[in-house]
Tab-separated table of C-alpha atoms and ligand atoms in Angstrom:
chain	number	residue	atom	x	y	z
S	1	UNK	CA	-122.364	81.642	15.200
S	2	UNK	CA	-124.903	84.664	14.274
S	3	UNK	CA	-128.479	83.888	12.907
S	4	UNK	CA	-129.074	83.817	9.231
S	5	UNK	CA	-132.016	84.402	7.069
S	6	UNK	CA	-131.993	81.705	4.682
S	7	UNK	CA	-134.530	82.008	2.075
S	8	UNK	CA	-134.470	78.541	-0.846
S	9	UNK	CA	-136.154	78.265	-3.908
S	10	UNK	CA	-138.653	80.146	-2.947
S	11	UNK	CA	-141.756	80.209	-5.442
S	12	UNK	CA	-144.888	82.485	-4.391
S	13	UNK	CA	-148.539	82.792	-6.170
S	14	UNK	CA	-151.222	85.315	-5.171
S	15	UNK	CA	-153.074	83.587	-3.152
S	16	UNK	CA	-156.832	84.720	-4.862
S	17	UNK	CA	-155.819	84.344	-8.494
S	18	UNK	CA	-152.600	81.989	-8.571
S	19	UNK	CA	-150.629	84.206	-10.581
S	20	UNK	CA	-147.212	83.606	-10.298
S	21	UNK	CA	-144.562	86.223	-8.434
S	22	UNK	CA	-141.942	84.811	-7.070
S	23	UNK	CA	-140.164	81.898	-8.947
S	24	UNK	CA	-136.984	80.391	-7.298
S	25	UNK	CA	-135.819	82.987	-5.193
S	26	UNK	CA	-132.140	81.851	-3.174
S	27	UNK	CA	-130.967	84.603	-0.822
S	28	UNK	CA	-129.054	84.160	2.393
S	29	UNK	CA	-128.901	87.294	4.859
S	30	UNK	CA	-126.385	86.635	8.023
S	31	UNK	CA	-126.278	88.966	11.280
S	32	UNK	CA	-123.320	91.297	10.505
S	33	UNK	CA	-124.199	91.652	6.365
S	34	UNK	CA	-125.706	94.940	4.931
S	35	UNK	CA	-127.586	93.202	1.725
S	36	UNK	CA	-129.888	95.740	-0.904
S	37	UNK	CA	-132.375	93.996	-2.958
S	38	UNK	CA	-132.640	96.484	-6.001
S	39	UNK	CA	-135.039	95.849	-9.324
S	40	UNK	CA	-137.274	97.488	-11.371
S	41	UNK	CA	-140.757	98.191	-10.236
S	42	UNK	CA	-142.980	94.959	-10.513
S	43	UNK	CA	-140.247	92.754	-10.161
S	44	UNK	CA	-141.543	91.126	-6.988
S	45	UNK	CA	-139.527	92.666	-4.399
S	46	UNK	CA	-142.343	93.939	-2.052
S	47	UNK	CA	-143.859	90.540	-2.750
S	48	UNK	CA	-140.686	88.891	-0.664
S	49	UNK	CA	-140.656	91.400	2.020
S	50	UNK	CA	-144.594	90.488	2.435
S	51	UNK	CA	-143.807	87.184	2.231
S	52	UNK	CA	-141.782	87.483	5.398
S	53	UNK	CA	-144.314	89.189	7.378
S	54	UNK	CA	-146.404	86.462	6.512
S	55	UNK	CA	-148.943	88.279	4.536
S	56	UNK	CA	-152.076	85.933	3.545
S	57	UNK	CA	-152.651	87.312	0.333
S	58	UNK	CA	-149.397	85.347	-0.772
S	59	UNK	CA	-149.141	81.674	-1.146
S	60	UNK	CA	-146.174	79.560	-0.823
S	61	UNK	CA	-146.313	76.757	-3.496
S	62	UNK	CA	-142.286	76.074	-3.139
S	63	UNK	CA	-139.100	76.411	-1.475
S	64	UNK	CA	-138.388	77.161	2.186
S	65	UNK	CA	-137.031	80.076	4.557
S	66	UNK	CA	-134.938	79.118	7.798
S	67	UNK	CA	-134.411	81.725	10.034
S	68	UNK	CA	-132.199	80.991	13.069
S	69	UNK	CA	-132.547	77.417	11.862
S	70	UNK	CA	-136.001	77.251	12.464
S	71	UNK	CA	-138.853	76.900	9.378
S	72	UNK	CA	-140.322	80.492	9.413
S	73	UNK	CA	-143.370	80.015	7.259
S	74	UNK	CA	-144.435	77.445	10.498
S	75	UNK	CA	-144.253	81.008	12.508
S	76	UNK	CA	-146.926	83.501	13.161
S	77	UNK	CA	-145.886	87.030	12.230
S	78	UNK	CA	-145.519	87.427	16.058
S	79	UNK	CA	-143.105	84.531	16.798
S	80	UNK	CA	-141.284	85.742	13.544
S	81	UNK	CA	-140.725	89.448	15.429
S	82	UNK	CA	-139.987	87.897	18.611
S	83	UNK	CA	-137.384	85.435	16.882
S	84	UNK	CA	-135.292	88.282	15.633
S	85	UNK	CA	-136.549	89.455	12.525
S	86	UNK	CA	-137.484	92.948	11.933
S	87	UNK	CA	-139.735	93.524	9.431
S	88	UNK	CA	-140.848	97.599	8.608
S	89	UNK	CA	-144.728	99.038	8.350
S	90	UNK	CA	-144.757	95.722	11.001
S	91	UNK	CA	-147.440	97.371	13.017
S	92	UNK	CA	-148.766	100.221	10.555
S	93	UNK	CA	-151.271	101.495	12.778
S	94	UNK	CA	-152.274	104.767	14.095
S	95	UNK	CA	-153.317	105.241	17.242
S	96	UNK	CA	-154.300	108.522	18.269
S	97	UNK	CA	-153.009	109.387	22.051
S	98	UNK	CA	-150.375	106.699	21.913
S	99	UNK	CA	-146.911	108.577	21.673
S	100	UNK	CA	-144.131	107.198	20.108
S	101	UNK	CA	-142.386	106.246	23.424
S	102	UNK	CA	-145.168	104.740	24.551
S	103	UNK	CA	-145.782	102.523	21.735
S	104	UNK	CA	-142.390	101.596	21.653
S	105	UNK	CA	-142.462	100.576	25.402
S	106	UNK	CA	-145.202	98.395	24.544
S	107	UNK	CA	-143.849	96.700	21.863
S	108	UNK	CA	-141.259	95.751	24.463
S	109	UNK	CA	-143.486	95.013	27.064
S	110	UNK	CA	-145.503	92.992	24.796
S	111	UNK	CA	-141.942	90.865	23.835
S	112	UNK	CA	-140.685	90.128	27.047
S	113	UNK	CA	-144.631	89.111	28.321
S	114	UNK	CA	-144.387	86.679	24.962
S	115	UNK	CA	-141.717	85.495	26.304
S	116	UNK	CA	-142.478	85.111	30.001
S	117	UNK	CA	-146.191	85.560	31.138
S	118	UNK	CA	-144.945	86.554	34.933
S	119	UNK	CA	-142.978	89.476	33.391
S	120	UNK	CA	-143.714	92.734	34.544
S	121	UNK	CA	-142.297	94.609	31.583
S	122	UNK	CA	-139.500	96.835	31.268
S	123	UNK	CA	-139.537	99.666	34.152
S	124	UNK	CA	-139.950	103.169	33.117
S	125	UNK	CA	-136.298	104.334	34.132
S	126	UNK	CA	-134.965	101.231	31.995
S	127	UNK	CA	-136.765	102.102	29.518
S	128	UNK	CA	-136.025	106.242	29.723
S	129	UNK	CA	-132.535	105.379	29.447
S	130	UNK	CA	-133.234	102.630	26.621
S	131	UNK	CA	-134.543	105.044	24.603
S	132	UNK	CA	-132.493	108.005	25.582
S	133	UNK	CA	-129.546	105.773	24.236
S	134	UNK	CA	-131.171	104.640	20.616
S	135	UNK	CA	-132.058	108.564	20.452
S	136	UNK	CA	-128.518	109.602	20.984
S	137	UNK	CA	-126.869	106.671	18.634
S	138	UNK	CA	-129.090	108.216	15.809
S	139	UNK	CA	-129.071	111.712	16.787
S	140	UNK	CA	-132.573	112.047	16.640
S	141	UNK	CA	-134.531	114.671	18.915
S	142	UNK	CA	-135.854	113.557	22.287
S	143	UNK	CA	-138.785	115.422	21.492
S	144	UNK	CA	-139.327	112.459	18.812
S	145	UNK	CA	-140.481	110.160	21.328
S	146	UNK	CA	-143.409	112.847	22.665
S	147	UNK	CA	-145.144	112.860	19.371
S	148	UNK	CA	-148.549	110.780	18.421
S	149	UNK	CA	-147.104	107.854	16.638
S	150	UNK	CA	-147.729	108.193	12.750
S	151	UNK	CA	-150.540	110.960	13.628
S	152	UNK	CA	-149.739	114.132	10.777
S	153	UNK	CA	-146.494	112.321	10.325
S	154	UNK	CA	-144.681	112.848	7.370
S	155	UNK	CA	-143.230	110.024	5.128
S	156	UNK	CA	-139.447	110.571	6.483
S	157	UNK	CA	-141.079	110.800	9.962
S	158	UNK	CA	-143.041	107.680	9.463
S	159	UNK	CA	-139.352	106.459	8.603
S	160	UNK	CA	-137.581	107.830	11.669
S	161	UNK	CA	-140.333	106.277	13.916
S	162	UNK	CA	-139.501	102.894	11.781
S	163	UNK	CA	-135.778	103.069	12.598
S	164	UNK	CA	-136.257	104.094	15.737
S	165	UNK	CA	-138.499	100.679	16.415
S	166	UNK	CA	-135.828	98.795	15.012
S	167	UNK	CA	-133.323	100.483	17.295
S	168	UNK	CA	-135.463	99.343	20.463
S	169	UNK	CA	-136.072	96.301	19.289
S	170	UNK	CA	-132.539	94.996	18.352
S	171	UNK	CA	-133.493	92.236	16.061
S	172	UNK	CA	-130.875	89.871	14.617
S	173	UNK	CA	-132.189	90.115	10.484
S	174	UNK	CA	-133.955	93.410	9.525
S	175	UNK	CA	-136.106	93.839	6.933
S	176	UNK	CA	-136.770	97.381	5.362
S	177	UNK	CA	-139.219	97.999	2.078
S	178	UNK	CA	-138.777	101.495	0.382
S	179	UNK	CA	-142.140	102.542	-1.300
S	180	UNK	CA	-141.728	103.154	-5.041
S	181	UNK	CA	-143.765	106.783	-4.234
S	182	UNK	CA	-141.786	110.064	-4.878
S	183	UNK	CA	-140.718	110.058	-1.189
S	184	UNK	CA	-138.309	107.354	-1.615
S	185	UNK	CA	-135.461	109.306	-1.817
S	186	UNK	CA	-135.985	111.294	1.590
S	187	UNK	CA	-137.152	108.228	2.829
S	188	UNK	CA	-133.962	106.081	1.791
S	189	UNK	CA	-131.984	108.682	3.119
S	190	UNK	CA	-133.747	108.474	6.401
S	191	UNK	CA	-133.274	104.912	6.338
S	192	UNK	CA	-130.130	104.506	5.404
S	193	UNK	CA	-128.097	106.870	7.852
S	194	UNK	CA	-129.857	104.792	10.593
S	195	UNK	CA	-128.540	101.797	9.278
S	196	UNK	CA	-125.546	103.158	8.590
S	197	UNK	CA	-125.242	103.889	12.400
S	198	UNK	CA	-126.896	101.130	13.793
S	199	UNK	CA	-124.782	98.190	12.095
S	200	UNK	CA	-122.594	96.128	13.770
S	201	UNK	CA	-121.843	92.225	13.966
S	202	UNK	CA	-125.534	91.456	15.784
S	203	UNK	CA	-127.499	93.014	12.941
S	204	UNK	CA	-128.369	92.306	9.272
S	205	UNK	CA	-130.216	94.057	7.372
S	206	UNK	CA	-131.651	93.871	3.643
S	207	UNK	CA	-132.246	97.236	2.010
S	208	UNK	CA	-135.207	96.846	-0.599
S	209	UNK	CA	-134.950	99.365	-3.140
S	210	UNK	CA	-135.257	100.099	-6.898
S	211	UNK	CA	-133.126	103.495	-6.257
S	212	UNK	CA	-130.119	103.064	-8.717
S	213	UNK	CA	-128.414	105.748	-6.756
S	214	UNK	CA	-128.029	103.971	-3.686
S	215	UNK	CA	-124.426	104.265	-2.703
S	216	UNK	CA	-124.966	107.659	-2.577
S	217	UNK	CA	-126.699	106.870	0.901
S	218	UNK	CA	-125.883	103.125	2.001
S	219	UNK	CA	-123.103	101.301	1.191
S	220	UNK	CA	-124.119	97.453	1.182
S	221	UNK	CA	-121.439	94.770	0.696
S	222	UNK	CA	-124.083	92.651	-1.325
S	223	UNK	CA	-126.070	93.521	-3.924
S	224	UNK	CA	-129.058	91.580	-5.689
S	225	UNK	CA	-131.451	92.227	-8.687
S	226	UNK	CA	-134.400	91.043	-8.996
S	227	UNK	CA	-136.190	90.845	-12.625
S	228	UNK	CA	-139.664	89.436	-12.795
S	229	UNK	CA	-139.261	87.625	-9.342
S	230	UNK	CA	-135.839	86.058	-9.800
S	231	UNK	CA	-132.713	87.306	-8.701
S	232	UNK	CA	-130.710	87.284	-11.783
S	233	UNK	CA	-127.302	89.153	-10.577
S	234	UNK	CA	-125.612	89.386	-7.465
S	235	UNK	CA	-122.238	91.052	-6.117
S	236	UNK	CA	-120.589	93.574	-4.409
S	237	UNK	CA	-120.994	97.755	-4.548
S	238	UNK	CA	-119.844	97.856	-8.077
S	239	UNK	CA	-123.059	96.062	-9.221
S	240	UNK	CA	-124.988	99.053	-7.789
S	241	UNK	CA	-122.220	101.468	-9.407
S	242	UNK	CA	-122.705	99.828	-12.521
S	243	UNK	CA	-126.752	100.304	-12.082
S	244	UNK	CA	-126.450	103.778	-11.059
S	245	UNK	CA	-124.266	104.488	-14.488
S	246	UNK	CA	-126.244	102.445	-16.993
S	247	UNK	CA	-129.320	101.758	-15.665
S	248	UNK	CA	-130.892	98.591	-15.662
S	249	UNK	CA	-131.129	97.469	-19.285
S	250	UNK	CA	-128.287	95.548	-20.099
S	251	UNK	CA	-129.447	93.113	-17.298
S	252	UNK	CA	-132.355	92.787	-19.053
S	253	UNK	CA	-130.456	92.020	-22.535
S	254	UNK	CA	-128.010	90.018	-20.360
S	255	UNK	CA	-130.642	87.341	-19.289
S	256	UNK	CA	-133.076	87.834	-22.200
S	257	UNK	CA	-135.958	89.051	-20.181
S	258	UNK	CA	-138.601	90.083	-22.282
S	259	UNK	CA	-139.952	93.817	-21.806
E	301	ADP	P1	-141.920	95.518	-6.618
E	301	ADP	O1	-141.975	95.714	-5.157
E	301	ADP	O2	-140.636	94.947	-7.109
E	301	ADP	O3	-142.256	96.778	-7.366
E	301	ADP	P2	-144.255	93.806	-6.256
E	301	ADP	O4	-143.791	92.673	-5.435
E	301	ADP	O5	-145.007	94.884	-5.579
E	301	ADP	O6	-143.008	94.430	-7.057
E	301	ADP	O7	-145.143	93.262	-7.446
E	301	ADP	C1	-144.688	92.258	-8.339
E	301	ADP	C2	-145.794	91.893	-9.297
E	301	ADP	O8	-146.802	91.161	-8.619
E	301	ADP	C3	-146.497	93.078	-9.923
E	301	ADP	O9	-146.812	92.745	-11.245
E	301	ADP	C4	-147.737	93.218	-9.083
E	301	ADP	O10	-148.796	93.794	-9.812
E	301	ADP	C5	-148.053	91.791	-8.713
E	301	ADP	N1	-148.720	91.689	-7.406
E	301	ADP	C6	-148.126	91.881	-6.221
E	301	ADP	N2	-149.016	91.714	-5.208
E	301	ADP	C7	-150.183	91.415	-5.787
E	301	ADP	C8	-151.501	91.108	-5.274
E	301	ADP	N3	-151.741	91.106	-3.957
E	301	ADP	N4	-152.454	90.845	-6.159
E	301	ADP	C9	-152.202	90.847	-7.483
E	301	ADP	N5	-151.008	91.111	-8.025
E	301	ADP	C10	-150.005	91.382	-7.195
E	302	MG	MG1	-142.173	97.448	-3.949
């Protein structure tokens, strides 16, 4: 049986001023399932996805998430990454002189060490032809892996890099927040046809978005939205078809949320 992200009831508070986000969130993401999270802006959808990566200015007052069967708020963001789960902008940093390839090698080293201190990492043929493979399944340049990692990068580069991390990595459940910024669309794009070519049974993944137009790029077999940190519908393509045609109002009248 694959791994599942199982998230229950899940009720979140800014940590500094209490405010409530989240309240009663139920969303189950299983290796194998394409999922999109869609909502207006403020609805508490990057709030979840920090949530996951275990972000301290979020407090969990209720509910659970199992991942693999295990309790993942009892995990350190590391653990969480080395259990499976992907999470994006995971390690935002720039380092200047570190090329992509080399960060990525690290990230690997840095895993298998986790997992067994007497590990000498992976060797730098392995990893050549590691990489040389996740280039070729996304058709990205080889030239890719030369550059400084995030340094001048542009938002759909900062993407590619992302999806090329994922790629390396091969996690069971993975995570992937689109900014609400004016990129989101090149970005989504970017995003999506990697997705699109890297899913199979092993992976999950849950698209966050508040894009109405996203079958025009990914074509998830669930789709949630998520109104003032509830998901209030769920279903197939045709709820994103019938977001993409008429918006997201009548949700709104459908459930009585205020403006
Ligand atoms: P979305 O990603 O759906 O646009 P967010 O999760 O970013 O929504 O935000 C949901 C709501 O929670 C917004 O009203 C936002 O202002 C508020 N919020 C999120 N994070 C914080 C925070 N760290 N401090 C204060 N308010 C926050
Ligand atoms: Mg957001």
């Amino acid at each position: 049986m694959g791994a599942a992200l199982e998230i229950r009831n899940l009720h979140v508070n800014v940590a500094e001023t209490g405010e409530s986000i989240l309240r009663g969130v139920d969303l189950t993401i299983k290796q194998g399932e394409v999922h999109a999270l869609m909502g207006p802006n403020g609805s508490g959808k990057s709030t979840l996805a920090n949530v996951l990566l275990g972000n301290p200015a979020y407090e969990v007052t209720a509910g659970q998430i199992i991942f693999d069967g295990e309790d993942l708020l009892d995990m350190e963001p590391d653990d969480r990454s080395r259990a499976g789960l992907f999470l994006a902008f995971q390690y935002p940093v720039s380092i200047p002189g570190v090329t992509v390839a080399n960060f990525l090698r690290q990230a690997i080293n840095a895993r298998m060490k986790a997992e067994d201190p007497d590990s000498k990492g992976i060797t730098v043929p392995q990893f050549t032809r590691l990489l040389r493979g996740k280039m070729n399944e996304l058709e990205m340049d080889h030239s890719f892996a030369g550059r400084y990692l995030n340094e001048g990068f542009s938002g759909g580069e900062k993407k590619r890099a992302e999806i090329l991390q994922m790629a390396t990595l091969e996690p069971k459940i993975a995570i992937l927040d689109e900014t609400d910024s004016g990129l989101d669309i090149d970005a989504l794009r970017i995003v999506s046809e990697g997705v699109n070519r890297l899913k199979g049974p092993d992976l999950g993944v849950l698209v966050i978005t508040h894009y109405q137009r996203i079958l025009n790029y990914i074509q998830p077999e669930h789709v949630h939205v998520m109104f003032k940190g509830q998901i209030v519908e769920s279903g197939g393509p045709e709820l994103a078809l019938k977001l993409e045609e008429a918006g997201y109002e009548w949700v709104r009248e459908k459930h009585n949320i205020a403006e």
